[in-house]
Coordinates of N, CA, C and O in Angstrom, one line a residue:
P595 N 106.8 90.9 82.3 CA 105.7 91.0 81.9 C 104.8 92.0 82.6 O 104.0 92.7 81.8
L596 N 105.0 91.9 84.1 CA 103.9 92.8 84.8 C 104.3 94.1 84.8 O 103.4 95.1 84.5
G597 N 105.4 94.6 84.7 CA 106.0 96.1 84.3 C 105.7 96.5 82.9 O 105.3 97.4 82.9
K598 N 105.8 95.7 82.1 CA 105.4 96.2 80.8 C 103.8 96.5 80.7 O 103.2 97.3 80.2
W599 N 102.9 95.5 81.5 CA 101.6 95.7 81.4 C 101.3 97.0 82.1 O 100.4 97.9 81.6
I600 N 102.0 97.2 83.1 CA 101.8 98.4 84.0 C 101.8 99.9 83.2 O 101.1 100.8 83.3
I601 N 103.1 99.7 82.6 CA 103.4 101.0 81.6 C 102.6 101.0 80.6 O 101.7 102.3 80.5
N602 N 101.9 99.9 79.8 CA 100.9 100.2 79.1 C 99.4 100.6 79.7 O 98.7 101.5 79.1
E603 N 99.2 100.0 80.9 CA 97.7 100.1 81.5 C 97.7 101.8 82.0 O 96.9 102.3 81.9
V604 N 98.9 102.1 82.5 CA 98.9 103.7 82.9 C 98.6 104.5 81.9 O 98.0 105.7 81.8
C605 N 99.5 104.4 80.9 CA 99.2 105.3 79.5 C 97.8 105.3 78.9 O 97.3 106.2 78.9
R606 N 97.3 103.9 78.9 CA 96.0 104.0 78.5 C 94.9 104.6 79.1 O 94.0 105.5 78.9
Q607 N 95.1 104.4 80.5 CA 94.0 104.9 81.5 C 94.1 106.4 81.5 O 93.1 107.2 81.5
A608 N 95.4 106.9 81.8 CA 95.4 108.4 81.7 C 94.9 109.1 80.3 O 94.0 110.0 80.4
K609 N 95.0 108.3 79.2 CA 94.6 108.9 78.0 C 93.0 108.6 77.9 O 92.3 109.7 77.4
E610 N 92.4 107.6 78.4 CA 91.0 107.7 78.5 C 90.6 108.6 79.3 O 89.2 109.0 79.0
W611 N 90.9 108.8 80.3 CA 90.3 110.0 81.2 C 90.6 111.2 80.6 O 89.5 112.1 80.6
Q612 N 91.6 111.6 79.8 CA 91.6 112.9 79.0 C 90.5 113.0 78.0 O 89.9 113.7 77.8
D613 N 90.1 111.5 77.5 CA 89.5 111.7 76.2 C 87.9 112.0 76.8 O 86.9 112.1 76.0
E614 N 87.7 111.6 78.2 CA 86.4 111.8 78.8 C 86.2 113.3 79.2 O 85.1 113.7 79.6
G615 N 87.3 114.0 78.9 CA 87.1 115.2 79.3 C 87.7 115.8 80.8 O 87.4 116.9 81.3
L616 N 88.0 114.8 81.4 CA 88.7 115.0 82.8 C 89.9 115.7 82.8 O 90.8 115.8 81.6
P617 N 90.3 116.3 83.9 CA 91.8 117.2 83.9 C 92.8 116.3 83.4 O 93.1 115.1 83.8
K618 N 93.8 117.1 82.7 CA 95.0 116.3 82.0 C 96.0 116.1 83.0 O 96.7 117.2 83.4
I619 N 95.9 115.1 83.8 CA 97.1 115.0 84.8 C 98.2 114.3 84.1 O 98.2 113.7 83.2
I620 N 99.5 114.5 85.1 CA 100.6 113.7 84.7 C 100.5 112.3 85.3 O 100.4 112.6 86.8
A621 N 100.4 111.3 84.8 CA 100.5 110.0 85.2 C 102.2 109.6 85.4 O 102.8 109.6 84.8
A622 N 102.3 109.0 86.7 CA 103.6 108.6 87.0 C 103.8 107.1 87.1 O 102.7 106.5 87.6
I623 N 105.1 106.6 86.6 CA 105.3 105.3 86.9 C 106.4 105.1 87.4 O 107.6 105.7 86.9
N624 N 106.5 104.3 88.7 CA 108.0 104.0 89.4 C 108.6 102.8 88.5 O 108.1 101.9 88.3
L625 N 109.6 103.1 87.8 CA 110.3 101.9 87.2 C 111.3 101.2 88.4 O 112.1 101.7 89.1
S626 N 111.3 99.7 88.3 CA 112.0 99.1 89.2 C 113.4 98.9 88.4 O 113.7 99.4 87.3
A627 N 114.5 98.6 89.3 CA 115.8 98.4 89.0 C 115.8 97.7 87.5 O 116.6 97.8 86.8
K628 N 115.0 96.4 87.7 CA 115.0 95.4 86.6 C 114.5 96.0 85.5 O 115.0 95.6 84.3
Q629 N 113.3 96.9 85.7 CA 112.9 97.4 84.1 C 113.8 98.4 83.7 O 113.9 98.4 82.5
F630 N 114.3 99.3 84.5 CA 115.3 100.3 84.1 C 116.6 99.5 83.4 O 117.0 100.1 82.6
A631 N 116.9 98.5 83.6 CA 117.9 97.7 83.2 C 117.6 97.0 81.8 O 118.6 96.5 81.3
Q632 N 116.5 96.8 81.5 CA 116.0 96.1 80.1 C 116.6 97.1 79.1 O 116.6 98.2 79.2
K633 N 117.0 96.3 78.1 CA 117.7 96.7 76.9 C 116.8 97.8 76.2 O 117.0 98.6 75.6
D634 N 115.6 97.5 76.2 CA 114.5 97.9 75.5 C 113.5 98.8 76.1 O 112.5 99.0 75.8
I635 N 113.7 99.4 77.3 CA 113.2 100.3 78.2 C 112.7 101.3 77.2 O 111.3 101.7 77.4
I636 N 113.3 102.0 76.6 CA 113.0 103.3 76.0 C 112.0 102.9 74.9 O 110.9 103.5 74.7
K637 N 112.2 101.7 74.1 CA 111.1 101.3 73.0 C 109.9 100.9 73.8 O 108.6 101.3 73.2
L638 N 109.7 100.3 75.0 CA 108.8 99.7 75.6 C 107.8 101.0 76.1 O 106.7 100.9 75.8
V639 N 108.4 102.0 76.4 CA 107.8 103.3 77.0 C 107.2 104.0 75.8 O 106.1 104.4 75.6
S640 N 108.0 104.1 74.6 CA 107.7 104.7 73.4 C 106.5 104.0 72.8 O 105.5 104.9 72.5
N641 N 106.4 102.8 72.8 CA 105.4 101.9 72.3 C 104.1 102.2 73.1 O 103.0 102.4 72.3
A642 N 104.0 102.0 74.3 CA 102.9 102.3 75.1 C 102.3 103.5 75.0 O 101.1 103.9 74.9
L643 N 103.1 104.8 74.8 CA 102.6 106.1 74.3 C 101.9 106.1 73.2 O 101.0 106.6 72.9
K644 N 102.7 105.5 72.0 CA 102.0 105.5 70.7 C 100.6 104.7 70.7 O 99.9 105.3 70.3
K645 N 100.8 103.7 71.4 CA 99.5 102.7 71.4 C 98.4 103.4 72.1 O 97.3 103.4 71.7
S646 N 98.5 104.0 73.2 CA 97.5 104.8 74.0 C 97.1 106.3 73.4 O 95.9 106.5 73.6
G647 N 98.0 106.7 72.7 CA 97.9 108.2 72.2 C 98.2 109.2 73.3 O 97.9 110.3 73.2
L648 N 98.9 108.9 74.3 CA 99.0 109.7 75.3 C 100.3 110.5 75.1 O 101.4 109.9 74.6
L649 N 100.1 111.8 75.2 CA 101.2 112.7 74.7 C 102.4 112.4 75.8 O 101.9 112.5 77.2
P650 N 103.5 112.5 75.6 CA 104.4 112.3 76.4 C 104.8 113.3 77.8 O 105.1 112.9 79.0
E651 N 104.3 114.5 77.4 CA 104.3 115.5 78.6 C 103.4 115.1 79.7 O 103.5 115.6 80.9
F652 N 102.5 114.2 79.6 CA 101.5 113.7 80.5 C 102.1 112.2 81.2 O 101.2 111.7 81.8
L653 N 103.3 112.0 80.8 CA 103.8 110.9 81.6 C 105.2 111.3 82.0 O 106.0 111.9 81.8
E654 N 105.2 110.6 83.6 CA 106.5 111.0 84.5 C 107.1 109.6 84.7 O 106.4 108.7 85.2
I655 N 108.2 109.5 84.5 CA 109.1 108.3 85.1 C 109.8 108.6 86.2 O 110.5 109.6 86.3
E656 N 109.4 107.7 87.3 CA 110.2 107.9 88.6 C 111.1 106.7 88.9 O 110.8 105.6 88.7
I657 N 112.5 107.2 89.2 CA 113.4 106.2 89.6 C 114.1 106.6 90.8 O 114.0 107.6 91.0
T658 N 114.7 105.5 91.6 CA 115.3 105.8 92.8 C 116.7 106.1 92.4 O 117.3 106.0 91.2
E659 N 117.2 106.8 93.7 CA 118.7 107.2 93.5 C 119.5 106.0 93.4 O 120.6 106.1 92.6
T660 N 119.2 104.9 94.0 CA 120.0 103.5 93.8 C 119.9 103.2 92.6 O 121.1 102.8 91.7
I661 N 119.0 103.2 91.7 CA 118.9 102.8 90.2 C 119.8 103.8 89.5 O 120.6 103.3 88.6
I662 N 119.7 105.0 89.7 CA 120.4 106.2 89.0 C 122.0 105.9 89.0 O 122.9 106.0 88.2
M663 N 122.5 105.5 90.3 CA 123.8 105.4 90.5 C 124.4 103.9 90.0 O 125.7 103.7 90.1
Q664 N 123.7 103.0 89.5 CA 124.0 101.7 89.2 C 125.2 101.7 87.8 O 125.8 101.2 88.0
N665 N 124.7 102.4 86.9 CA 125.4 102.6 85.7 C 125.2 104.0 85.2 O 124.2 104.2 84.3
I666 N 126.1 105.0 85.5 CA 125.8 106.4 85.4 C 125.9 106.5 84.0 O 124.8 107.4 83.4
D667 N 126.6 106.3 83.3 CA 126.5 106.6 81.7 C 125.4 106.2 81.0 O 124.7 106.8 80.3
R668 N 124.9 105.0 81.3 CA 123.8 104.3 80.8 C 122.5 105.0 81.2 O 121.6 105.3 80.4
T669 N 122.4 105.5 82.7 CA 121.4 106.0 83.1 C 121.2 107.3 82.4 O 120.2 107.9 82.0
I670 N 122.3 108.3 82.1 CA 122.4 109.5 81.6 C 121.6 109.4 80.2 O 120.8 110.1 79.9
K671 N 122.2 108.5 79.4 CA 121.6 108.3 78.3 C 120.2 107.9 78.0 O 119.4 108.6 77.2
I672 N 119.7 107.0 78.8 CA 118.3 106.6 78.9 C 117.3 108.0 79.6 O 116.3 108.4 78.8
L673 N 117.8 108.5 80.5 CA 117.3 109.8 80.9 C 117.4 110.8 79.8 O 116.1 111.4 79.7
N674 N 118.4 111.0 79.2 CA 118.2 112.1 78.1 C 117.4 111.7 77.0 O 116.7 112.5 76.6
K675 N 117.3 110.3 76.7 CA 116.3 110.0 75.7 C 114.9 110.1 76.1 O 114.1 110.5 75.2
F676 N 114.7 109.6 77.4 CA 113.0 110.1 77.8 C 112.8 111.8 77.6 O 111.9 112.0 77.2
K677 N 113.9 112.4 78.2 CA 113.6 113.9 78.1 C 113.2 114.3 76.8 O 112.6 115.2 76.6
E678 N 114.0 114.0 75.6 CA 114.0 114.1 74.4 C 112.6 114.1 73.8 O 112.2 114.5 73.2
M679 N 111.9 113.0 74.3 CA 110.5 112.6 74.1 C 109.6 113.4 74.8 O 108.4 113.3 74.1
G680 N 110.1 114.2 75.7 CA 109.1 115.2 76.2 C 108.4 114.4 77.7 O 107.6 115.0 78.2
I681 N 109.0 113.2 78.2 CA 108.7 112.6 79.5 C 109.1 113.4 80.4 O 110.2 113.9 80.4
Q682 N 108.3 113.6 81.5 CA 109.0 114.1 82.9 C 109.7 113.0 83.6 O 109.1 111.9 83.6
L683 N 110.7 113.6 84.4 CA 111.5 112.6 85.2 C 111.7 113.1 86.7 O 111.9 114.2 86.9
S684 N 111.6 112.2 87.5 CA 111.9 112.5 88.9 C 112.8 111.5 89.5 O 112.6 110.2 89.1
I685 N 113.3 112.0 90.5 CA 114.0 110.9 91.5 C 113.2 110.8 92.7 O 113.1 111.5 93.3
D686 N 112.9 109.4 92.9 CA 112.0 109.2 94.1 C 112.6 108.7 95.3 O 114.0 108.3 95.0
D687 N 112.2 108.6 96.4 CA 112.8 108.2 97.5 C 114.2 109.2 97.7 O 115.3 108.6 98.6
F688 N 114.2 110.4 97.2 CA 115.6 111.2 97.5 C 115.9 111.3 99.0 O 115.0 111.6 99.6
G689 N 117.2 110.9 99.0 CA 117.8 111.2 100.3 C 118.0 109.8 101.0 O 118.9 109.8 102.0
T690 N 117.6 108.9 100.2 CA 117.7 107.4 101.1 C 118.9 106.7 100.2 O 119.4 105.7 100.7
G691 N 119.3 107.2 99.2 CA 120.4 106.4 98.2 C 121.6 107.2 98.5 O 122.1 107.7 99.6
Y692 N 122.5 106.8 97.5 CA 123.9 107.4 97.9 C 124.5 108.2 96.3 O 125.4 107.9 95.9
S693 N 123.5 109.1 96.0 CA 123.5 109.7 94.9 C 124.7 110.7 95.2 O 125.0 111.6 96.2
S694 N 125.7 111.1 94.3 CA 126.7 112.1 94.5 C 126.1 113.7 93.8 O 125.5 113.3 92.8
L695 N 126.3 114.5 94.5 CA 125.8 115.8 94.2 C 126.2 116.4 92.9 O 125.8 116.9 92.2
S696 N 127.8 115.8 92.7 CA 128.2 116.1 91.5 C 127.6 115.5 90.2 O 127.5 115.9 89.0
Y697 N 126.7 114.5 90.3 CA 126.2 113.8 89.4 C 124.9 114.2 89.1 O 124.2 114.2 88.0
L698 N 124.1 114.9 90.4 CA 122.8 115.0 90.3 C 122.7 116.3 89.3 O 121.6 116.1 88.4
K699 N 123.5 117.3 88.9 CA 123.4 118.2 88.1 C 123.5 117.6 86.4 O 123.0 118.5 85.8
Q700 N 124.0 116.5 86.3 CA 124.1 116.0 85.1 C 123.0 115.2 84.6 O 122.6 114.9 83.3
F701 N 122.1 115.0 85.7 CA 120.9 114.1 85.2 C 119.5 115.0 84.7 O 119.3 115.9 85.4
P702 N 119.0 114.8 83.6 CA 117.9 115.6 82.9 C 116.6 115.3 83.7 O 115.6 115.1 83.2
I703 N 116.7 115.6 85.0 CA 115.4 115.4 85.8 C 114.7 116.7 86.2 O 115.0 117.8 86.0
N704 N 113.4 116.7 86.3 CA 112.4 117.7 86.6 C 112.1 117.8 88.1 O 112.1 119.1 88.5
T705 N 112.1 116.7 88.7 CA 111.5 116.5 90.0 C 112.4 115.7 90.9 O 112.9 114.7 90.7
L706 N 112.7 116.3 92.3 CA 113.3 115.5 93.6 C 111.9 115.2 94.4 O 111.2 116.0 94.8
K707 N 111.7 113.9 94.9 CA 110.8 113.5 95.8 C 111.4 113.2 97.1 O 112.1 112.2 97.0
I708 N 111.2 114.0 98.0 CA 111.8 113.7 99.5 C 111.3 112.5 100.2 O 109.8 112.3 100.1
D709 N 111.9 111.5 100.4 CA 111.6 110.2 101.0 C 110.8 110.5 102.3 O 111.0 111.4 103.0
K710 N 109.8 109.7 102.5 CA 108.8 109.8 103.5 C 109.5 109.6 105.1 O 109.1 110.1 105.8
T711 N 110.7 109.0 104.8 CA 111.5 108.7 106.2 C 111.8 110.1 106.7 O 112.0 110.3 108.0
F712 N 112.0 111.1 105.9 CA 112.3 112.6 106.4 C 111.2 113.4 106.7 O 111.2 114.4 107.5
I713 N 110.1 112.8 106.2 CA 108.8 113.5 106.4 C 108.1 113.2 107.7 O 107.3 114.1 108.7
K714 N 108.1 112.0 107.9 CA 107.4 111.2 109.2 C 107.5 112.1 110.5 O 106.6 112.3 111.2
D715 N 108.8 112.7 110.9 CA 109.0 113.0 112.3 C 109.4 114.6 111.9 O 110.1 115.0 112.9
L716 N 108.9 115.2 110.9 CA 109.4 116.5 110.3 C 109.3 117.4 111.5 O 110.1 118.5 111.5
T717 N 108.2 117.6 112.2 CA 107.8 118.5 113.2 C 108.4 118.5 114.6 O 108.4 118.9 115.4
K718 N 109.0 116.8 114.4 CA 109.3 116.4 116.0 C 110.9 116.4 115.9 O 111.5 116.4 117.1
N719 N 111.6 116.3 115.0 CA 113.1 116.0 114.7 C 113.6 117.2 114.1 O 113.5 117.2 112.8
R720 N 114.6 117.6 114.8 CA 115.4 119.0 113.9 C 116.2 118.3 113.1 O 116.3 119.0 111.8
S721 N 116.7 117.3 112.9 CA 117.5 116.6 111.7 C 116.5 116.5 110.7 O 117.0 116.9 109.6
D722 N 115.6 115.9 110.8 CA 114.7 115.8 109.6 C 114.1 117.1 109.1 O 113.9 117.3 107.8
D723 N 113.8 118.1 109.9 CA 113.6 119.4 109.6 C 114.5 120.0 108.5 O 114.4 120.5 107.5
T724 N 115.7 119.8 109.1 CA 117.2 120.5 108.3 C 117.1 119.7 107.1 O 117.4 120.2 106.1
I725 N 117.1 118.5 107.2 CA 117.4 117.5 105.9 C 116.3 118.0 104.9 O 116.4 118.3 103.6
A726 N 114.9 118.1 105.2 CA 114.0 118.5 104.3 C 114.1 119.7 103.8 O 113.8 120.0 102.5
N727 N 114.3 120.6 104.5 CA 114.6 122.1 104.1 C 115.8 122.2 103.0 O 115.7 122.9 102.2
L728 N 116.9 121.3 103.3 CA 118.0 121.3 102.4 C 117.8 120.7 101.2 O 118.1 121.5 100.2
V729 N 116.8 119.8 101.1 CA 116.5 119.1 99.8 C 115.7 120.1 99.2 O 115.9 120.3 97.9
I730 N 114.8 120.9 99.7 CA 113.8 121.6 99.0 C 114.7 122.7 98.5 O 114.7 123.1 97.4
D731 N 115.6 123.4 99.1 CA 116.5 124.6 98.8 C 117.5 123.9 97.6 O 117.7 124.6 96.7
L732 N 118.0 122.7 97.9 CA 118.7 122.2 96.8 C 118.2 121.9 95.4 O 118.6 122.3 94.3
G733 N 116.8 121.4 95.5 CA 116.3 121.1 94.3 C 115.8 122.6 93.6 O 116.0 122.6 92.5
H734 N 115.5 123.5 94.2 CA 115.2 124.9 93.8 C 116.3 125.3 93.2 O 116.3 126.2 92.2
T735 N 117.3 125.6 93.8 CA 118.6 125.8 93.4 C 118.8 125.4 92.0 O 119.6 125.9 91.0
L736 N 118.7 123.9 91.7 CA 119.0 123.3 90.7 C 117.8 123.4 89.7 O 117.9 122.9 88.4
G737 N 116.8 124.5 90.0 CA 115.7 124.6 89.0 C 114.6 123.3 88.9 O 113.9 123.3 87.8
L738 N 114.5 122.6 90.0 CA 113.9 121.5 90.0 C 112.6 121.7 90.9 O 112.4 122.4 91.7
N739 N 111.6 120.8 90.6 CA 110.4 120.8 91.4 C 110.7 120.0 92.7 O 111.4 118.8 92.7
V740 N 110.1 120.2 93.8 CA 110.2 119.3 94.9 C 109.0 118.8 95.4 O 108.1 119.4 95.7
I741 N 108.8 117.5 95.7 CA 107.7 116.9 96.1 C 108.1 116.1 97.4 O 108.8 115.3 97.3
A742 N 107.3 116.4 98.3 CA 107.6 115.5 99.9 C 106.5 114.4 99.8 O 105.3 114.6 99.5
E743 N 107.1 113.4 100.2 CA 106.2 111.9 100.2 C 105.8 111.9 101.5 O 106.5 112.0 102.4
G744 N 104.7 111.2 101.7 CA 104.3 110.6 103.0 C 103.4 111.8 103.8 O 104.2 111.4 105.2
V745 N 103.2 112.5 103.3 CA 102.5 113.6 104.3 C 101.3 113.1 104.8 O 100.3 112.7 104.2
E746 N 101.3 113.1 106.5 CA 100.2 112.7 106.8 C 99.4 113.6 107.8 O 98.3 113.4 108.2
T747 N 100.1 114.6 108.3 CA 99.4 115.7 109.2 C 99.3 117.0 108.7 O 100.3 117.5 107.8
V748 N 98.6 117.9 109.2 CA 98.5 119.1 108.9 C 99.8 120.0 108.9 O 100.1 121.0 108.5
E749 N 100.5 119.6 110.4 CA 101.7 120.3 110.7 C 102.7 120.1 109.7 O 103.5 120.9 109.3
Q750 N 103.0 118.6 109.1 CA 103.9 118.6 108.2 C 103.6 119.4 106.9 O 104.6 120.0 106.3
A751 N 102.3 119.5 106.5 CA 102.0 120.1 105.3 C 102.4 121.8 105.6 O 102.7 122.2 104.7
E752 N 102.1 122.3 106.8 CA 102.3 123.7 107.0 C 103.8 123.9 106.9 O 104.3 124.9 106.5
F753 N 104.6 123.0 107.5 CA 106.3 123.1 107.5 C 106.6 123.1 106.0 O 107.4 124.0 105.6
L754 N 106.0 122.5 105.2 CA 106.6 122.1 103.7 C 106.1 123.6 103.0 O 106.8 124.1 102.1
R755 N 104.8 124.0 103.2 CA 104.4 125.1 102.7 C 105.4 126.3 103.2 O 105.8 127.3 102.3
K756 N 105.5 126.5 104.4 CA 106.5 127.4 104.9 C 107.7 127.5 104.1 O 108.4 128.6 104.0
H757 N 108.1 126.4 103.9 CA 109.6 126.1 103.3 C 109.7 126.0 101.7 O 110.5 125.7 101.1
A758 N 108.4 126.5 101.1 CA 108.1 126.4 99.7 C 108.4 125.4 99.1 O 108.7 125.2 97.6
C759 N 108.2 124.0 99.6 CA 108.0 122.8 98.9 C 107.0 122.8 98.0 O 105.8 123.2 98.3
D760 N 107.3 122.4 96.7 CA 106.2 122.7 95.4 C 104.8 121.8 95.5 O 103.7 122.4 95.5
K761 N 105.1 120.5 96.1 CA 103.8 119.7 96.1 C 104.1 118.6 97.2 O 105.3 118.5 97.6
F762 N 103.1 118.1 97.7 CA 103.1 117.0 98.7 C 102.4 116.0 98.5 O 101.3 116.1 97.4
Q763 N 102.3 114.8 98.8 CA 101.6 113.6 98.7 C 101.8 112.9 99.7 O 102.5 112.7 100.7
G764 N 100.6 112.1 99.9 CA 100.4 111.3 101.4 C 99.0 111.0 101.8 O 98.1 111.8 101.0
Y765 N 98.8 110.5 102.8 CA 97.3 110.1 103.4 C 96.6 111.5 104.0 O 95.5 111.3 103.7
L766 N 97.5 112.5 103.8 CA 96.7 114.0 104.3 C 95.8 114.2 103.0 O 94.8 114.7 103.1
V767 N 96.1 114.0 101.6 CA 95.7 114.3 100.5 C 94.6 113.3 100.2 O 93.6 113.3 100.0
S768 N 95.1 111.9 100.2 CA 94.1 110.8 99.9 C 94.7 109.6 100.2 O 96.1 109.3 100.0
R769 N 94.2 108.5 100.5 CA 94.5 107.2 100.7 C 94.5 106.6 99.3 O 93.9 107.3 98.4
P770 N 95.2 105.5 98.9 CA 95.1 104.9 97.7 C 93.8 104.5 97.2 O 93.1 104.1 98.2
V771 N 93.4 104.9 96.1 CA 92.0 104.5 95.4 C 92.1 103.9 94.4 O 93.0 104.1 93.6
D772 N 91.0 103.0 94.0 CA 90.9 102.5 92.7 C 90.5 103.3 91.5 O 90.2 104.5 91.9
K773 N 90.7 103.1 90.3 CA 90.4 103.8 89.2 C 89.0 104.3 89.1 O 88.8 105.6 88.7
K774 N 88.2 103.6 89.8 CA 86.6 104.2 89.7 C 86.6 105.3 90.7 O 85.8 106.4 90.3
E775 N 87.1 105.1 91.9 CA 87.0 106.4 92.6 C 88.0 107.6 92.3 O 87.4 108.6 92.4
F776 N 88.9 107.2 91.7 CA 90.2 108.2 91.0 C 89.2 109.0 89.9 O 89.3 110.4 90.0
R777 N 88.5 108.4 89.3 CA 87.7 109.3 88.1 C 86.9 110.2 88.9 O 86.7 111.0 88.5
Q778 N 86.1 109.7 90.0 CA 85.3 110.6 90.7 C 85.8 111.9 91.2 O 85.6 112.9 91.1
I779 N 87.1 111.5 91.9 CA 88.1 112.8 92.3 C 88.1 113.7 91.0 O 88.3 115.0 91.6
L780 N 88.6 113.2 90.0 CA 88.9 114.0 88.9 C 87.7 114.9 88.3 O 88.0 116.0 88.0
K781 N 86.4 114.2 88.4 CA 85.4 114.9 88.2 C 85.2 116.2 88.9 O 84.7 117.2 88.7

């Protein structure tokens, strides 16, 4: 029930901000393994979009590598359905799971999100530097956007800019804020 409420609330809030004339941002929802396994997950997301009036291109569904690899055939079918609806798709925490690169090209995703464990020591650990750079190159070669998670320092941000990472998120940009404060940020 909480997952269903979150999906509905994210769509409703994003649409409310759009209706107020604020910038049209893409709202992201992390689906848990339990949510993704629900038989009616497509219907649940579709209903939330219809009820809120939010256009699908302003919603992003994030799932982890672990979820993707649990039932590959089912995952591909669900992701294809979301993609047909116009929803953006991303693999969250990329690099921490056990995805096969041969499967990666079959998933209709838009974005890879580099897990923060590879960003934390980015400028201090040569292995993390190499992994982050490889994920950026891999994502771009596959025509995907790449987002680095957990960016906390200017040095990390500079490394990511130098290596053409598309976006980053983390405390360097903003700590988590409530919706009232986020509205102010959008203004």
